[in-house]
mmCIF file of C-alpha atoms in Angstrom:
data_model
loop_
_atom_site.group_PDB
_atom_site.id
_atom_site.type_symbol
_atom_site.label_atom_id
_atom_site.label_comp_id
_atom_site.label_asym_id
_atom_site.label_seq_id
_atom_site.Cartn_x
_atom_site.Cartn_y
_atom_site.Cartn_z
ATOM 1 C CA MET J 8 -79.936 -73.370 9.042
ATOM 2 C CA GLU J 9 -78.611 -74.227 12.142
ATOM 3 C CA ASP J 10 -77.982 -77.578 11.101
ATOM 4 C CA LEU J 11 -76.142 -76.256 8.097
ATOM 5 C CA LYS J 12 -74.072 -73.893 10.526
ATOM 6 C CA LYS J 13 -73.356 -76.956 12.502
ATOM 7 C CA PHE J 14 -71.907 -78.993 9.562
ATOM 8 C CA TYR J 15 -69.864 -76.095 8.494
ATOM 9 C CA LEU J 16 -68.254 -75.660 11.717
ATOM 10 C CA LYS J 17 -67.605 -79.165 12.369
ATOM 11 C CA TYR J 18 -66.085 -79.953 8.887
ATOM 12 C CA LYS J 19 -64.957 -76.425 7.892
ATOM 13 C CA ILE J 20 -61.151 -77.494 7.798
ATOM 14 C CA ILE J 21 -61.370 -80.153 5.355
ATOM 15 C CA LEU J 22 -64.109 -78.650 3.192
ATOM 16 C CA TRP J 23 -62.440 -76.407 1.080
ATOM 17 C CA PRO J 24 -59.606 -78.805 0.245
ATOM 18 C CA VAL J 25 -62.392 -81.473 -0.616
ATOM 19 C CA VAL J 26 -64.166 -78.975 -3.015
ATOM 20 C CA THR J 27 -60.533 -77.611 -4.260
ATOM 21 C CA ALA J 28 -59.861 -81.399 -4.936
ATOM 22 C CA VAL J 29 -63.102 -82.420 -6.658
ATOM 23 C CA SER J 30 -62.868 -79.330 -9.250
ATOM 24 C CA SER J 31 -59.180 -80.149 -10.037
ATOM 25 C CA LEU J 32 -60.194 -83.812 -11.079
ATOM 26 C CA ILE J 33 -63.025 -82.152 -12.780
ATOM 27 C CA ILE J 34 -60.724 -79.697 -14.695
ATOM 28 C CA LEU J 35 -57.871 -82.252 -15.419
ATOM 29 C CA GLY J 36 -60.249 -85.173 -16.368
ATOM 30 C CA PHE J 37 -62.439 -83.315 -18.764
ATOM 31 C CA VAL J 38 -60.419 -80.409 -19.880
ATOM 32 C CA VAL J 39 -56.623 -80.472 -19.658
ATOM 33 C CA ILE J 40 -55.950 -84.202 -20.540
ATOM 34 C CA PRO J 41 -58.385 -84.867 -23.318
ATOM 35 C CA GLN J 42 -57.485 -81.415 -24.910
ATOM 36 C CA PHE J 43 -53.722 -81.986 -24.606
ATOM 37 C CA LEU J 44 -54.089 -85.725 -26.179
ATOM 38 C CA ALA J 45 -56.397 -84.308 -29.112
ATOM 39 C CA TYR J 46 -53.515 -81.887 -29.351
ATOM 40 C CA LEU J 47 -50.871 -84.428 -29.844
ATOM 41 C CA HIS J 48 -53.064 -86.520 -32.125
ATOM 42 C CA THR J 49 -54.063 -83.565 -34.413
ATOM 43 C CA GLN J 50 -50.243 -82.342 -34.505
ATOM 44 C CA GLY J 51 -49.499 -85.820 -36.118
ATOM 45 C CA GLU J 52 -52.221 -85.298 -38.599
ATOM 46 C CA LEU J 53 -51.209 -81.963 -39.100
ATOM 47 C CA THR J 54 -47.873 -82.844 -40.361
ATOM 48 C CA GLN J 55 -49.215 -85.595 -42.613
ATOM 49 C CA LEU J 56 -51.475 -83.046 -44.211
ATOM 50 C CA GLN J 57 -48.222 -80.725 -44.646
ATOM 51 C CA VAL J 58 -46.276 -83.397 -46.544
ATOM 52 C CA GLN J 59 -49.135 -84.026 -49.090
ATOM 53 C CA THR J 60 -49.644 -80.495 -49.443
ATOM 54 C CA ASP J 61 -46.032 -80.189 -50.400
ATOM 55 C CA SER J 62 -45.427 -83.040 -52.678
ATOM 56 C CA LEU J 63 -48.647 -82.647 -54.574
ATOM 57 C CA THR J 64 -47.563 -78.758 -54.878
ATOM 58 C CA ALA J 65 -44.292 -80.134 -56.250
ATOM 59 C CA LYS J 66 -46.259 -82.586 -58.473
ATOM 60 C CA ALA J 67 -48.185 -79.449 -60.186
ATOM 61 C CA GLN J 68 -44.851 -77.618 -60.843
ATOM 62 C CA VAL J 69 -43.403 -80.256 -62.217
ATOM 63 C CA LEU J 70 -46.498 -80.961 -64.582
ATOM 64 C CA GLN J 71 -46.752 -77.356 -65.160
ATOM 65 C CA ASN J 72 -43.446 -77.479 -66.568
ATOM 66 C CA ILE J 73 -43.924 -80.369 -68.865
ATOM 67 C CA ASP J 74 -44.542 -78.816 -72.535
ATOM 68 C CA ASP J 75 -47.646 -80.690 -73.515
ATOM 69 C CA GLN J 76 -47.150 -80.147 -77.142
ATOM 70 C CA ASN J 77 -43.822 -81.725 -77.228
ATOM 71 C CA ILE J 78 -45.352 -84.824 -75.147
ATOM 72 C CA LYS J 79 -48.359 -85.025 -77.962
ATOM 73 C CA ASP J 80 -45.782 -84.850 -80.654
ATOM 74 C CA ASN J 81 -43.842 -87.756 -79.030
ATOM 75 C CA LEU J 82 -47.136 -89.945 -78.512
ATOM 76 C CA GLN J 83 -47.653 -89.751 -82.230
ATOM 77 C CA VAL J 84 -43.979 -90.796 -83.013
ATOM 78 C CA ALA J 85 -44.296 -93.504 -80.580
ATOM 79 C CA PHE J 86 -47.946 -94.590 -82.065
ATOM 80 C CA THR J 87 -46.185 -94.697 -85.634
ATOM 81 C CA VAL J 88 -43.257 -96.801 -84.516
ATOM 82 C CA LEU J 89 -45.556 -99.622 -82.372
ATOM 83 C CA PRO J 90 -49.012 -98.914 -83.623
ATOM 84 C CA VAL J 91 -52.200 -99.642 -81.758
ATOM 85 C CA ASP J 92 -53.562 -102.331 -84.345
ATOM 86 C CA GLU J 93 -51.856 -104.180 -87.233
ATOM 87 C CA ASP J 94 -52.427 -101.912 -90.145
ATOM 88 C CA ILE J 95 -51.985 -104.675 -92.922
ATOM 89 C CA PRO J 96 -52.357 -102.811 -95.902
ATOM 90 C CA ASP J 97 -50.129 -99.710 -94.962
ATOM 91 C CA THR J 98 -47.539 -102.299 -93.828
ATOM 92 C CA VAL J 99 -47.659 -104.396 -96.813
ATOM 93 C CA VAL J 100 -47.064 -101.440 -99.089
ATOM 94 C CA SER J 101 -44.269 -99.993 -96.699
ATOM 95 C CA LEU J 102 -42.411 -103.677 -97.039
ATOM 96 C CA GLN J 103 -43.357 -103.929 -100.897
ATOM 97 C CA ASN J 104 -41.714 -100.549 -101.314
ATOM 98 C CA LEU J 105 -38.765 -101.053 -99.109
ATOM 99 C CA ALA J 106 -38.033 -104.507 -101.167
ATOM 100 C CA ILE J 107 -38.511 -102.755 -104.565
ATOM 101 C CA ARG J 108 -36.188 -99.942 -103.392
ATOM 102 C CA ASP J 109 -33.308 -102.516 -102.418
ATOM 103 C CA SER J 110 -33.855 -104.080 -105.936
ATOM 104 C CA LEU J 111 -35.618 -106.923 -104.702
ATOM 105 C CA SER J 112 -38.402 -108.618 -106.841
ATOM 106 C CA VAL J 113 -41.237 -109.539 -104.973
ATOM 107 C CA GLN J 114 -42.548 -112.868 -105.514
ATOM 108 C CA ASN J 115 -45.188 -113.593 -103.054
ATOM 109 C CA LEU J 116 -46.601 -112.051 -99.901
ATOM 110 C CA ASN J 117 -48.934 -113.322 -97.488
ATOM 111 C CA PHE J 118 -50.267 -112.723 -94.214
ATOM 112 C CA ALA J 119 -50.872 -114.874 -91.070
ATOM 113 C CA SER J 120 -51.681 -113.996 -87.582
ATOM 114 C CA SER J 121 -49.398 -115.449 -84.975
ATOM 115 C CA GLY J 122 -49.535 -116.455 -81.423
ATOM 116 C CA ASP J 123 -48.320 -114.001 -78.838
ATOM 117 C CA LEU J 124 -44.679 -114.534 -77.797
ATOM 118 C CA THR J 125 -44.143 -111.603 -75.958
ATOM 119 C CA LYS J 126 -46.751 -109.571 -74.178
ATOM 120 C CA THR J 127 -47.473 -107.304 -77.268
ATOM 121 C CA ASN J 128 -49.322 -108.747 -80.305
ATOM 122 C CA ASN J 129 -47.465 -109.598 -83.400
ATOM 123 C CA SER J 130 -48.677 -110.549 -87.053
ATOM 124 C CA VAL J 131 -46.501 -112.150 -89.509
ATOM 125 C CA LEU J 132 -46.164 -111.392 -93.059
ATOM 126 C CA LYS J 133 -44.363 -113.999 -95.097
ATOM 127 C CA LEU J 134 -42.216 -112.830 -98.214
ATOM 128 C CA SER J 135 -40.734 -114.435 -100.728
ATOM 129 C CA LEU J 136 -38.056 -112.459 -102.450
ATOM 130 C CA VAL J 137 -35.827 -112.488 -105.261
ATOM 131 C CA GLY J 138 -32.266 -110.382 -105.311
ATOM 132 C CA SER J 139 -28.614 -110.811 -104.857
ATOM 133 C CA LYS J 140 -27.452 -111.520 -101.488
ATOM 134 C CA THR J 141 -26.055 -107.772 -100.930
ATOM 135 C CA ALA J 142 -29.583 -106.737 -102.120
ATOM 136 C CA ILE J 143 -31.115 -108.921 -99.176
ATOM 137 C CA TRP J 144 -28.696 -107.916 -96.702
ATOM 138 C CA ARG J 145 -29.515 -104.019 -97.530
ATOM 139 C CA PHE J 146 -33.196 -105.209 -97.096
ATOM 140 C CA PHE J 147 -32.472 -106.459 -93.580
ATOM 141 C CA GLN J 148 -30.689 -103.253 -92.755
ATOM 142 C CA ASP J 149 -33.541 -101.126 -94.011
ATOM 143 C CA LEU J 150 -35.982 -103.300 -92.093
ATOM 144 C CA GLN J 151 -34.189 -102.357 -89.191
ATOM 145 C CA SER J 152 -34.001 -98.798 -89.435
ATOM 146 C CA SER J 153 -37.839 -98.421 -90.931
ATOM 147 C CA PRO J 154 -40.663 -97.150 -88.585
ATOM 148 C CA GLY J 155 -42.371 -99.926 -87.256
ATOM 149 C CA ILE J 156 -40.771 -103.084 -85.203
ATOM 150 C CA TYR J 157 -40.215 -105.627 -87.323
ATOM 151 C CA LYS J 158 -38.358 -108.727 -86.689
ATOM 152 C CA VAL J 159 -37.157 -111.782 -89.298
ATOM 153 C CA GLN J 160 -38.246 -114.866 -87.494
ATOM 154 C CA SER J 161 -36.562 -117.446 -90.045
ATOM 155 C CA ILE J 162 -34.603 -117.425 -93.238
ATOM 156 C CA LYS J 163 -34.666 -119.684 -96.298
ATOM 157 C CA ALA J 164 -32.600 -118.871 -99.111
ATOM 158 C CA ASN J 165 -32.147 -120.948 -102.309
ATOM 159 C CA SER J 166 -29.712 -120.093 -105.165
ATOM 160 C CA THR J 167 -31.534 -119.213 -108.382
ATOM 161 C CA GLY J 168 -28.488 -120.768 -110.223
ATOM 162 C CA SER J 169 -27.945 -117.350 -111.811
ATOM 163 C CA GLY J 170 -24.750 -115.382 -110.104
ATOM 164 C CA ASP J 171 -25.665 -114.180 -106.850
ATOM 165 C CA ASN J 172 -29.068 -114.365 -107.006
ATOM 166 C CA PHE J 173 -31.165 -115.823 -103.988
ATOM 167 C CA GLU J 174 -34.938 -116.894 -103.997
ATOM 168 C CA ILE J 175 -35.386 -115.899 -99.984
ATOM 169 C CA ASP J 176 -38.343 -116.481 -97.898
ATOM 170 C CA LEU J 177 -39.055 -114.515 -94.841
ATOM 171 C CA PRO J 178 -41.413 -114.500 -92.422
ATOM 172 C CA VAL J 179 -41.420 -111.112 -90.834
ATOM 173 C CA ALA J 180 -43.368 -110.416 -87.533
ATOM 174 C CA ILE J 181 -44.782 -107.036 -87.064
ATOM 175 C CA TYR J 182 -45.188 -105.761 -83.932
ATOM 176 C CA PHE J 183 -48.572 -103.590 -82.359
ATOM 177 C CA ASP J 184 -49.782 -102.924 -78.960
ATOM 178 C CA SER J 185 -53.511 -102.544 -78.678
ATOM 179 C CA ASN J 186 -53.071 -101.422 -74.826
ATOM 180 C CA SER J 187 -53.529 -97.261 -75.617
ATOM 181 C CA GLU J 188 -54.383 -96.597 -71.585
ATOM 182 C CA ALA J 189 -52.434 -95.761 -68.851
ATOM 183 C CA SER J 190 -53.551 -95.057 -65.210
ATOM 184 C CA VAL J 191 -52.124 -92.625 -62.915
ATOM 185 C CA SER J 192 -52.879 -91.745 -59.221
ATOM 186 C CA LEU J 193 -52.819 -88.596 -57.444
ATOM 187 C CA ASP J 194 -50.197 -89.696 -54.863
ATOM 188 C CA ALA J 195 -48.170 -91.321 -57.646
ATOM 189 C CA PRO J 196 -45.176 -89.050 -58.930
ATOM 190 C CA VAL J 197 -45.081 -87.919 -62.402
ATOM 191 C CA PRO J 198 -43.525 -90.226 -64.564
ATOM 192 C CA GLN J 199 -40.199 -88.795 -65.946
ATOM 193 C CA LEU J 200 -38.488 -89.190 -69.459
ATOM 194 C CA ASN J 201 -35.020 -90.018 -68.674
ATOM 195 C CA SER J 202 -31.820 -89.565 -71.185
ATOM 196 C CA SER J 203 -32.318 -92.781 -72.770
ATOM 197 C CA ASP J 204 -36.194 -92.146 -73.318
ATOM 198 C CA GLN J 205 -34.770 -89.209 -75.031
ATOM 199 C CA GLU J 206 -32.468 -90.365 -77.213
ATOM 200 C CA LEU J 207 -34.878 -93.266 -78.241
ATOM 201 C CA LEU J 208 -37.386 -90.681 -79.294
ATOM 202 C CA ARG J 209 -34.557 -88.702 -81.178
ATOM 203 C CA ASN J 210 -33.830 -91.972 -83.100
ATOM 204 C CA LEU J 211 -37.567 -92.918 -83.658
ATOM 205 C CA SER J 212 -38.194 -89.550 -85.050
ATOM 206 C CA LYS J 213 -35.473 -89.762 -87.305
ATOM 207 C CA SER J 214 -36.511 -93.101 -88.567
ATOM 208 C CA ILE J 215 -40.191 -91.830 -89.271
ATOM 209 C CA GLN J 216 -38.687 -89.093 -91.432
ATOM 210 C CA GLY J 217 -37.185 -91.644 -93.845
ATOM 211 C CA LYS J 218 -40.151 -93.490 -94.090
ATOM 212 C CA VAL J 219 -40.867 -94.645 -97.780
ATOM 213 C CA VAL J 220 -44.725 -93.320 -99.012
ATOM 214 C CA LEU J 221 -46.398 -94.544 -102.245
ATOM 215 C CA GLN J 222 -47.845 -91.304 -103.262
ATOM 216 C CA ALA J 223 -51.763 -91.414 -103.902
ATOM 217 C CA GLY J 224 -52.553 -90.318 -107.272
ATOM 218 C CA SER J 225 -49.572 -91.317 -109.496
ATOM 219 C CA GLN J 226 -50.450 -92.803 -112.755
ATOM 220 C CA SER J 227 -46.911 -94.756 -113.450
ATOM 221 C CA GLY J 228 -47.587 -96.020 -109.595
ATOM 222 C CA GLN J 229 -43.799 -94.526 -109.227
ATOM 223 C CA LEU J 230 -42.169 -94.485 -105.638
ATOM 224 C CA SER J 231 -41.450 -91.412 -103.635
ATOM 225 C CA ILE J 232 -38.531 -91.505 -101.691
ATOM 226 C CA PRO J 233 -38.450 -88.218 -99.592
ATOM 227 C CA LEU J 234 -35.399 -88.883 -97.907
ATOM 228 C CA GLY J 235 -32.745 -91.497 -97.461
ATOM 229 C CA LYS J 236 -29.138 -92.246 -98.736
ATOM 230 C CA ASP J 237 -27.731 -93.835 -101.696
ATOM 231 C CA ASP J 238 -26.487 -97.288 -101.984
ATOM 232 C CA PRO J 239 -24.255 -97.881 -98.619
ATOM 233 C CA PHE J 240 -22.810 -100.190 -100.501
ATOM 234 C CA LYS J 241 -20.838 -97.967 -103.244
ATOM 235 C CA MET S 11 -28.211 -63.823 32.610
ATOM 236 C CA ALA S 12 -30.229 -66.654 30.504
ATOM 237 C CA THR S 13 -33.631 -65.808 29.366
ATOM 238 C CA ILE S 14 -36.828 -67.559 30.368
ATOM 239 C CA SER S 15 -40.069 -67.333 28.409
ATOM 240 C CA ILE S 16 -43.346 -68.174 29.851
ATOM 241 C CA ASN S 17 -46.598 -68.399 28.131
ATOM 242 C CA LEU S 18 -49.488 -67.275 29.958
ATOM 243 C CA LEU S 19 -52.024 -68.024 27.278
ATOM 244 C CA PRO S 20 -54.298 -70.966 28.185
ATOM 245 C CA GLU S 21 -53.648 -74.165 26.322
ATOM 246 C CA GLU S 22 -56.883 -74.169 24.313
ATOM 247 C CA ILE S 23 -56.008 -70.852 22.839
ATOM 248 C CA LEU S 24 -52.923 -72.221 21.841
ATOM 249 C CA ILE S 25 -54.348 -75.464 20.230
ATOM 250 C CA GLN S 26 -56.951 -73.060 18.501
ATOM 251 C CA ARG S 27 -54.177 -70.802 16.999
ATOM 252 C CA LYS S 28 -52.183 -73.810 15.593
ATOM 253 C CA GLN S 29 -55.312 -75.618 13.816
ATOM 254 C CA SER S 30 -55.937 -71.922 12.289
ATOM 255 C CA SER S 31 -52.759 -71.862 10.887
ATOM 256 C CA LYS S 32 -52.757 -75.141 9.565
ATOM 257 C CA ILE S 33 -56.352 -74.833 8.265
ATOM 258 C CA SER S 34 -54.884 -71.416 6.454
ATOM 259 C CA LEU S 35 -51.971 -72.977 5.214
ATOM 260 C CA LEU S 36 -54.285 -75.805 3.471
ATOM 261 C CA ASN S 37 -56.556 -73.209 1.958
ATOM 262 C CA LYS S 38 -53.604 -71.408 0.339
ATOM 263 C CA LEU S 39 -52.197 -74.608 -1.194
ATOM 264 C CA SER S 40 -55.857 -75.435 -2.643
ATOM 265 C CA ALA S 41 -56.184 -71.887 -3.982
ATOM 266 C CA MET S 42 -52.577 -72.318 -5.697
ATOM 267 C CA VAL S 43 -53.882 -75.795 -6.967
ATOM 268 C CA ILE S 44 -56.920 -74.485 -8.489
ATOM 269 C CA VAL S 45 -55.174 -71.355 -10.106
ATOM 270 C CA VAL S 46 -52.430 -73.591 -11.821
ATOM 271 C CA LEU S 47 -55.342 -76.013 -13.021
ATOM 272 C CA ILE S 48 -57.142 -72.903 -14.502
ATOM 273 C CA PHE S 49 -54.176 -71.588 -16.338
ATOM 274 C CA ALA S 50 -53.209 -75.093 -17.783
ATOM 275 C CA ALA S 51 -56.524 -75.598 -19.050
ATOM 276 C CA SER S 52 -56.617 -72.254 -20.822
ATOM 277 C CA ALA S 53 -53.146 -72.740 -22.168
ATOM 278 C CA THR S 54 -54.526 -76.163 -23.400
ATOM 279 C CA LEU S 55 -57.533 -74.555 -24.952
ATOM 280 C CA SER S 56 -55.629 -71.853 -26.336
ATOM 281 C CA LEU S 57 -53.190 -74.397 -27.897
ATOM 282 C CA ARG S 58 -56.199 -76.182 -29.610
ATOM 283 C CA ILE S 59 -57.648 -73.169 -30.754
ATOM 284 C CA ILE S 60 -54.313 -72.009 -32.417
ATOM 285 C CA GLN S 61 -53.909 -75.620 -34.067
ATOM 286 C CA GLN S 62 -57.225 -75.872 -35.084
ATOM 287 C CA SER S 63 -56.932 -72.683 -37.169
ATOM 288 C CA LYS S 64 -54.025 -73.913 -38.721
ATOM 289 C CA LEU S 65 -55.462 -77.052 -39.689
ATOM 290 C CA GLY S 66 -58.141 -75.306 -41.643
ATOM 291 C CA VAL S 67 -55.212 -73.234 -43.478
ATOM 292 C CA VAL S 68 -53.187 -76.788 -44.393
ATOM 293 C CA ASN S 69 -56.632 -78.298 -45.455
ATOM 294 C CA LYS S 70 -57.379 -75.117 -48.155
ATOM 295 C CA SER S 71 -53.844 -75.420 -49.445
ATOM 296 C CA LEU S 72 -54.487 -79.258 -49.767
ATOM 297 C CA ALA S 73 -57.644 -78.856 -51.596
ATOM 298 C CA TYR S 74 -55.879 -76.158 -53.977
ATOM 299 C CA ALA S 75 -53.023 -78.771 -54.612
ATOM 300 C CA ARG S 76 -55.135 -81.407 -55.472
ATOM 301 C CA THR S 77 -57.519 -79.124 -57.597
ATOM 302 C CA GLN S 78 -54.334 -78.135 -59.608
ATOM 303 C CA VAL S 79 -53.005 -81.696 -59.846
ATOM 304 C CA THR S 80 -56.591 -82.883 -60.947
ATOM 305 C CA ASP S 81 -56.630 -80.240 -63.710
ATOM 306 C CA MET S 82 -53.355 -81.576 -65.404
ATOM 307 C CA GLN S 83 -54.385 -85.248 -64.792
ATOM 308 C CA GLN S 84 -54.770 -85.573 -68.814
ATOM 309 C CA LYS S 85 -51.081 -84.501 -69.346
ATOM 310 C CA GLU S 86 -49.980 -86.815 -66.763
ATOM 311 C CA VAL S 87 -51.871 -89.401 -68.460
ATOM 312 C CA ARG S 88 -49.988 -88.767 -71.598
ATOM 313 C CA VAL S 89 -46.599 -88.819 -69.956
ATOM 314 C CA ALA S 90 -47.158 -92.276 -68.720
ATOM 315 C CA LEU S 91 -48.568 -93.280 -71.951
ATOM 316 C CA LEU S 92 -45.559 -92.064 -73.588
ATOM 317 C CA LYS S 93 -43.319 -93.999 -70.989
ATOM 318 C CA LYS S 94 -45.004 -96.905 -71.081
ATOM 319 C CA ARG S 95 -44.983 -97.073 -74.742
ATOM 320 C CA LEU S 96 -41.054 -96.086 -75.070
ATOM 321 C CA ASP S 97 -40.884 -99.412 -72.496
ATOM 322 C CA SER S 98 -42.209 -101.445 -74.945
ATOM 323 C CA ILE S 99 -40.431 -99.972 -77.799
ATOM 324 C CA ARG S 100 -36.952 -100.531 -75.977
ATOM 325 C CA THR S 101 -38.131 -104.038 -74.832
ATOM 326 C CA LEU S 102 -38.993 -105.439 -78.056
ATOM 327 C CA SER S 103 -36.338 -103.561 -80.311
ATOM 328 C CA ALA S 104 -33.456 -104.724 -77.763
ATOM 329 C CA SER S 105 -33.590 -108.476 -78.336
ATOM 330 C CA GLY S 106 -31.190 -108.341 -81.841
ATOM 331 C CA SER S 107 -31.675 -110.494 -84.820
ATOM 332 C CA LYS S 108 -29.460 -113.430 -84.753
ATOM 333 C CA GLU S 109 -30.913 -114.503 -88.006
ATOM 334 C CA THR S 110 -29.786 -111.688 -90.112
ATOM 335 C CA ALA S 111 -26.595 -111.774 -88.040
ATOM 336 C CA MET S 112 -26.002 -115.213 -89.290
ATOM 337 C CA TYR S 113 -27.151 -114.732 -92.826
ATOM 338 C CA ASN S 114 -24.478 -111.588 -92.988
ATOM 339 C CA LEU S 115 -21.695 -114.179 -91.574
ATOM 340 C CA LEU S 116 -22.422 -116.899 -93.790
ATOM 341 C CA LEU S 117 -23.504 -115.481 -96.782
ATOM 342 C CA LEU S 118 -22.007 -112.050 -97.309
ATOM 343 C CA ASN S 119 -18.489 -113.378 -95.850
ATOM 344 C CA ALA S 120 -17.921 -116.485 -97.942
ATOM 345 C CA PRO S 121 -14.854 -116.745 -100.181
ATOM 346 C CA ALA S 122 -15.823 -115.943 -103.647
ATOM 347 C CA ASP S 123 -14.954 -119.611 -104.634
ATOM 348 C CA ILE S 124 -17.570 -121.045 -102.335
ATOM 349 C CA SER S 125 -21.088 -121.275 -103.516
ATOM 350 C CA ILE S 126 -24.006 -121.707 -101.269
ATOM 351 C CA ASP S 127 -26.910 -123.547 -102.733
ATOM 352 C CA SER S 128 -29.264 -123.361 -99.854
ATOM 353 C CA LEU S 129 -29.247 -121.744 -96.602
ATOM 354 C CA SER S 130 -31.778 -122.122 -93.985
ATOM 355 C CA ILE S 131 -31.388 -120.134 -90.592
ATOM 356 C CA ASP S 132 -34.206 -120.720 -87.910
ATOM 357 C CA GLN S 133 -35.240 -118.368 -85.450
ATOM 358 C CA ASN S 134 -32.800 -119.495 -82.652
ATOM 359 C CA GLY S 135 -30.023 -118.818 -85.448
ATOM 360 C CA ASN S 136 -29.197 -122.386 -86.147
ATOM 361 C CA SER S 137 -28.635 -122.821 -89.710
ATOM 362 C CA SER S 138 -28.145 -125.574 -92.258
ATOM 363 C CA LEU S 139 -26.419 -124.722 -95.717
ATOM 364 C CA ASP S 140 -25.344 -127.023 -98.800
ATOM 365 C CA ILE S 141 -22.047 -125.762 -100.208
ATOM 366 C CA ASN S 142 -20.059 -126.380 -102.959
ATOM 367 C CA SER S 143 -16.865 -125.298 -104.184
ATOM 368 C CA THR S 144 -13.972 -126.577 -106.415
ATOM 369 C CA SER S 145 -11.105 -125.243 -103.927
ATOM 370 C CA LEU S 146 -10.681 -126.799 -100.674
ATOM 371 C CA ASP S 147 -8.376 -123.969 -99.684
ATOM 372 C CA SER S 148 -11.630 -121.595 -99.892
ATOM 373 C CA ILE S 149 -13.805 -124.384 -98.039
ATOM 374 C CA ASN S 150 -10.798 -124.531 -95.177
ATOM 375 C CA THR S 151 -10.774 -120.537 -94.944
ATOM 376 C CA PHE S 152 -14.418 -120.556 -94.816
ATOM 377 C CA LEU S 153 -14.507 -123.134 -91.959
ATOM 378 C CA SER S 154 -11.742 -121.280 -90.096
ATOM 379 C CA THR S 155 -13.523 -117.891 -90.471
ATOM 380 C CA LEU S 156 -16.542 -119.816 -89.083
ATOM 381 C CA SER S 157 -14.885 -121.616 -86.101
ATOM 382 C CA ASP S 158 -12.683 -118.732 -84.943
ATOM 383 C CA PRO S 159 -14.457 -116.534 -82.312
ATOM 384 C CA GLY S 160 -12.864 -113.622 -83.099
ATOM 385 C CA LYS S 161 -14.418 -113.743 -86.679
ATOM 386 C CA ASN S 162 -17.664 -115.060 -85.833
ATOM 387 C CA ALA S 163 -18.652 -112.469 -83.525
ATOM 388 C CA GLY S 164 -19.307 -115.086 -80.992
ATOM 389 C CA LEU S 165 -22.452 -116.385 -82.832
ATOM 390 C CA ILE S 166 -21.629 -119.788 -83.365
ATOM 391 C CA SER S 167 -21.047 -122.456 -80.560
ATOM 392 C CA GLN S 168 -20.672 -125.909 -82.797
ATOM 393 C CA ILE S 169 -20.229 -126.521 -86.601
ATOM 394 C CA SER S 170 -21.034 -130.378 -87.946
ATOM 395 C CA MET S 171 -20.564 -131.188 -91.489
ATOM 396 C CA ASP S 172 -22.092 -133.874 -93.671
ATOM 397 C CA GLY S 173 -22.274 -135.707 -96.793
ATOM 398 C CA PHE S 174 -18.719 -134.456 -97.917
ATOM 399 C CA SER S 175 -18.106 -135.639 -101.648
ATOM 400 C CA LEU S 176 -16.256 -134.742 -104.703
ATOM 401 C CA SER S 177 -17.945 -135.402 -107.932
ATOM 402 C CA ARG S 178 -16.326 -135.983 -111.188
ATOM 403 C CA ASP S 179 -16.291 -132.378 -112.672
ATOM 404 C CA GLY S 180 -13.906 -131.689 -109.514
ATOM 405 C CA ILE S 181 -16.839 -129.834 -107.436
ATOM 406 C CA TYR S 182 -16.789 -130.666 -103.469
ATOM 407 C CA ARG S 183 -20.151 -130.657 -102.263
ATOM 408 C CA PHE S 184 -21.178 -130.833 -98.544
ATOM 409 C CA ASN S 185 -23.760 -129.596 -96.084
ATOM 410 C CA LEU S 186 -22.922 -127.533 -92.910
ATOM 411 C CA LYS S 187 -24.905 -127.545 -89.773
ATOM 412 C CA ILE S 188 -24.377 -124.467 -87.598
ATOM 413 C CA PHE S 189 -25.275 -124.189 -83.973
ATOM 414 C CA SER S 190 -25.696 -120.728 -82.730
ATOM 415 C CA LYS S 191 -24.946 -119.725 -79.157
#
């Protein structure tokens, strides 16, 4: 006790300042500075999270405004025009009917798979037709406006000797796209259909409405053409 | 008259008083520092507590927004697929058909006096025709049309004629090779 008293009397001047200094350092080093640094770090994190939340909320709003049925209908149109696989029987019937409608006689029709010229797949249908040059031109026009993507790869025509008629060999490429998947990510924006996409969809829908179909169960095998215009050359 | 002050206190007491005032000042400063630091620590801790509660709210909002978007993922996939499909259709449809355009130019625009025996158009639009005609004028007209950029729709870059002959029956026969642009 006496020693303590002596110690206190000897160092009483500097005792309180030393205790204060040590406490201050402890409070600064273990409380104030770490907490302040953590505050700054968390503030950055908070800003990021808020931005993410705002973007996801906006994305949810955009998705909510999209008419799902309309998208499904448009998908059906797109897959009719560019199908997933080569539907050879249906395509053969369609092209035959198109040729007959345009007053062309189908001499031969055979199918050959071709190598990919583009990223999408295509098959080649070789047609041999006989008809007048205007009928053949009409056939090309109708091919262009029919549902499905058809490309005439080459033309070989020989005059039959009678009037305006030609025998024509036409390899026609029929395009399809077997890729029927799309991937999306949470952070990516919703893909938007622009005005050019909307216009394309309108044109594709129109071309599908004019599709020539062969009615099943018809005894005489007559063609049924629900839509389409008369001879444009009249 | 100028006043004279005389301090009668002993020197030791004066020194003691000076020391006491120094100690007192030091103690006051120390107390102030401690108070300020305690205040700073409290303020920092309060800020952190408020920030943590804000963080909780933002995390909840984020989780809710994520759930909303995930629930509509199928719809988003359909839109993406439609966009992709339309882009493919547009790319495939964009490249026009040189072959049919060349057919139109050669067969449908040939004068009535020109007879085309055979026509071959390859996938680049390059063509070969076997032609016969009784009229040189019609042949000239046909060749003028083909070589006029205003009339051939910019399809033709070069024309060459082979085997031009005139038979006894007055029919001109020749082969035309046409190179597309």
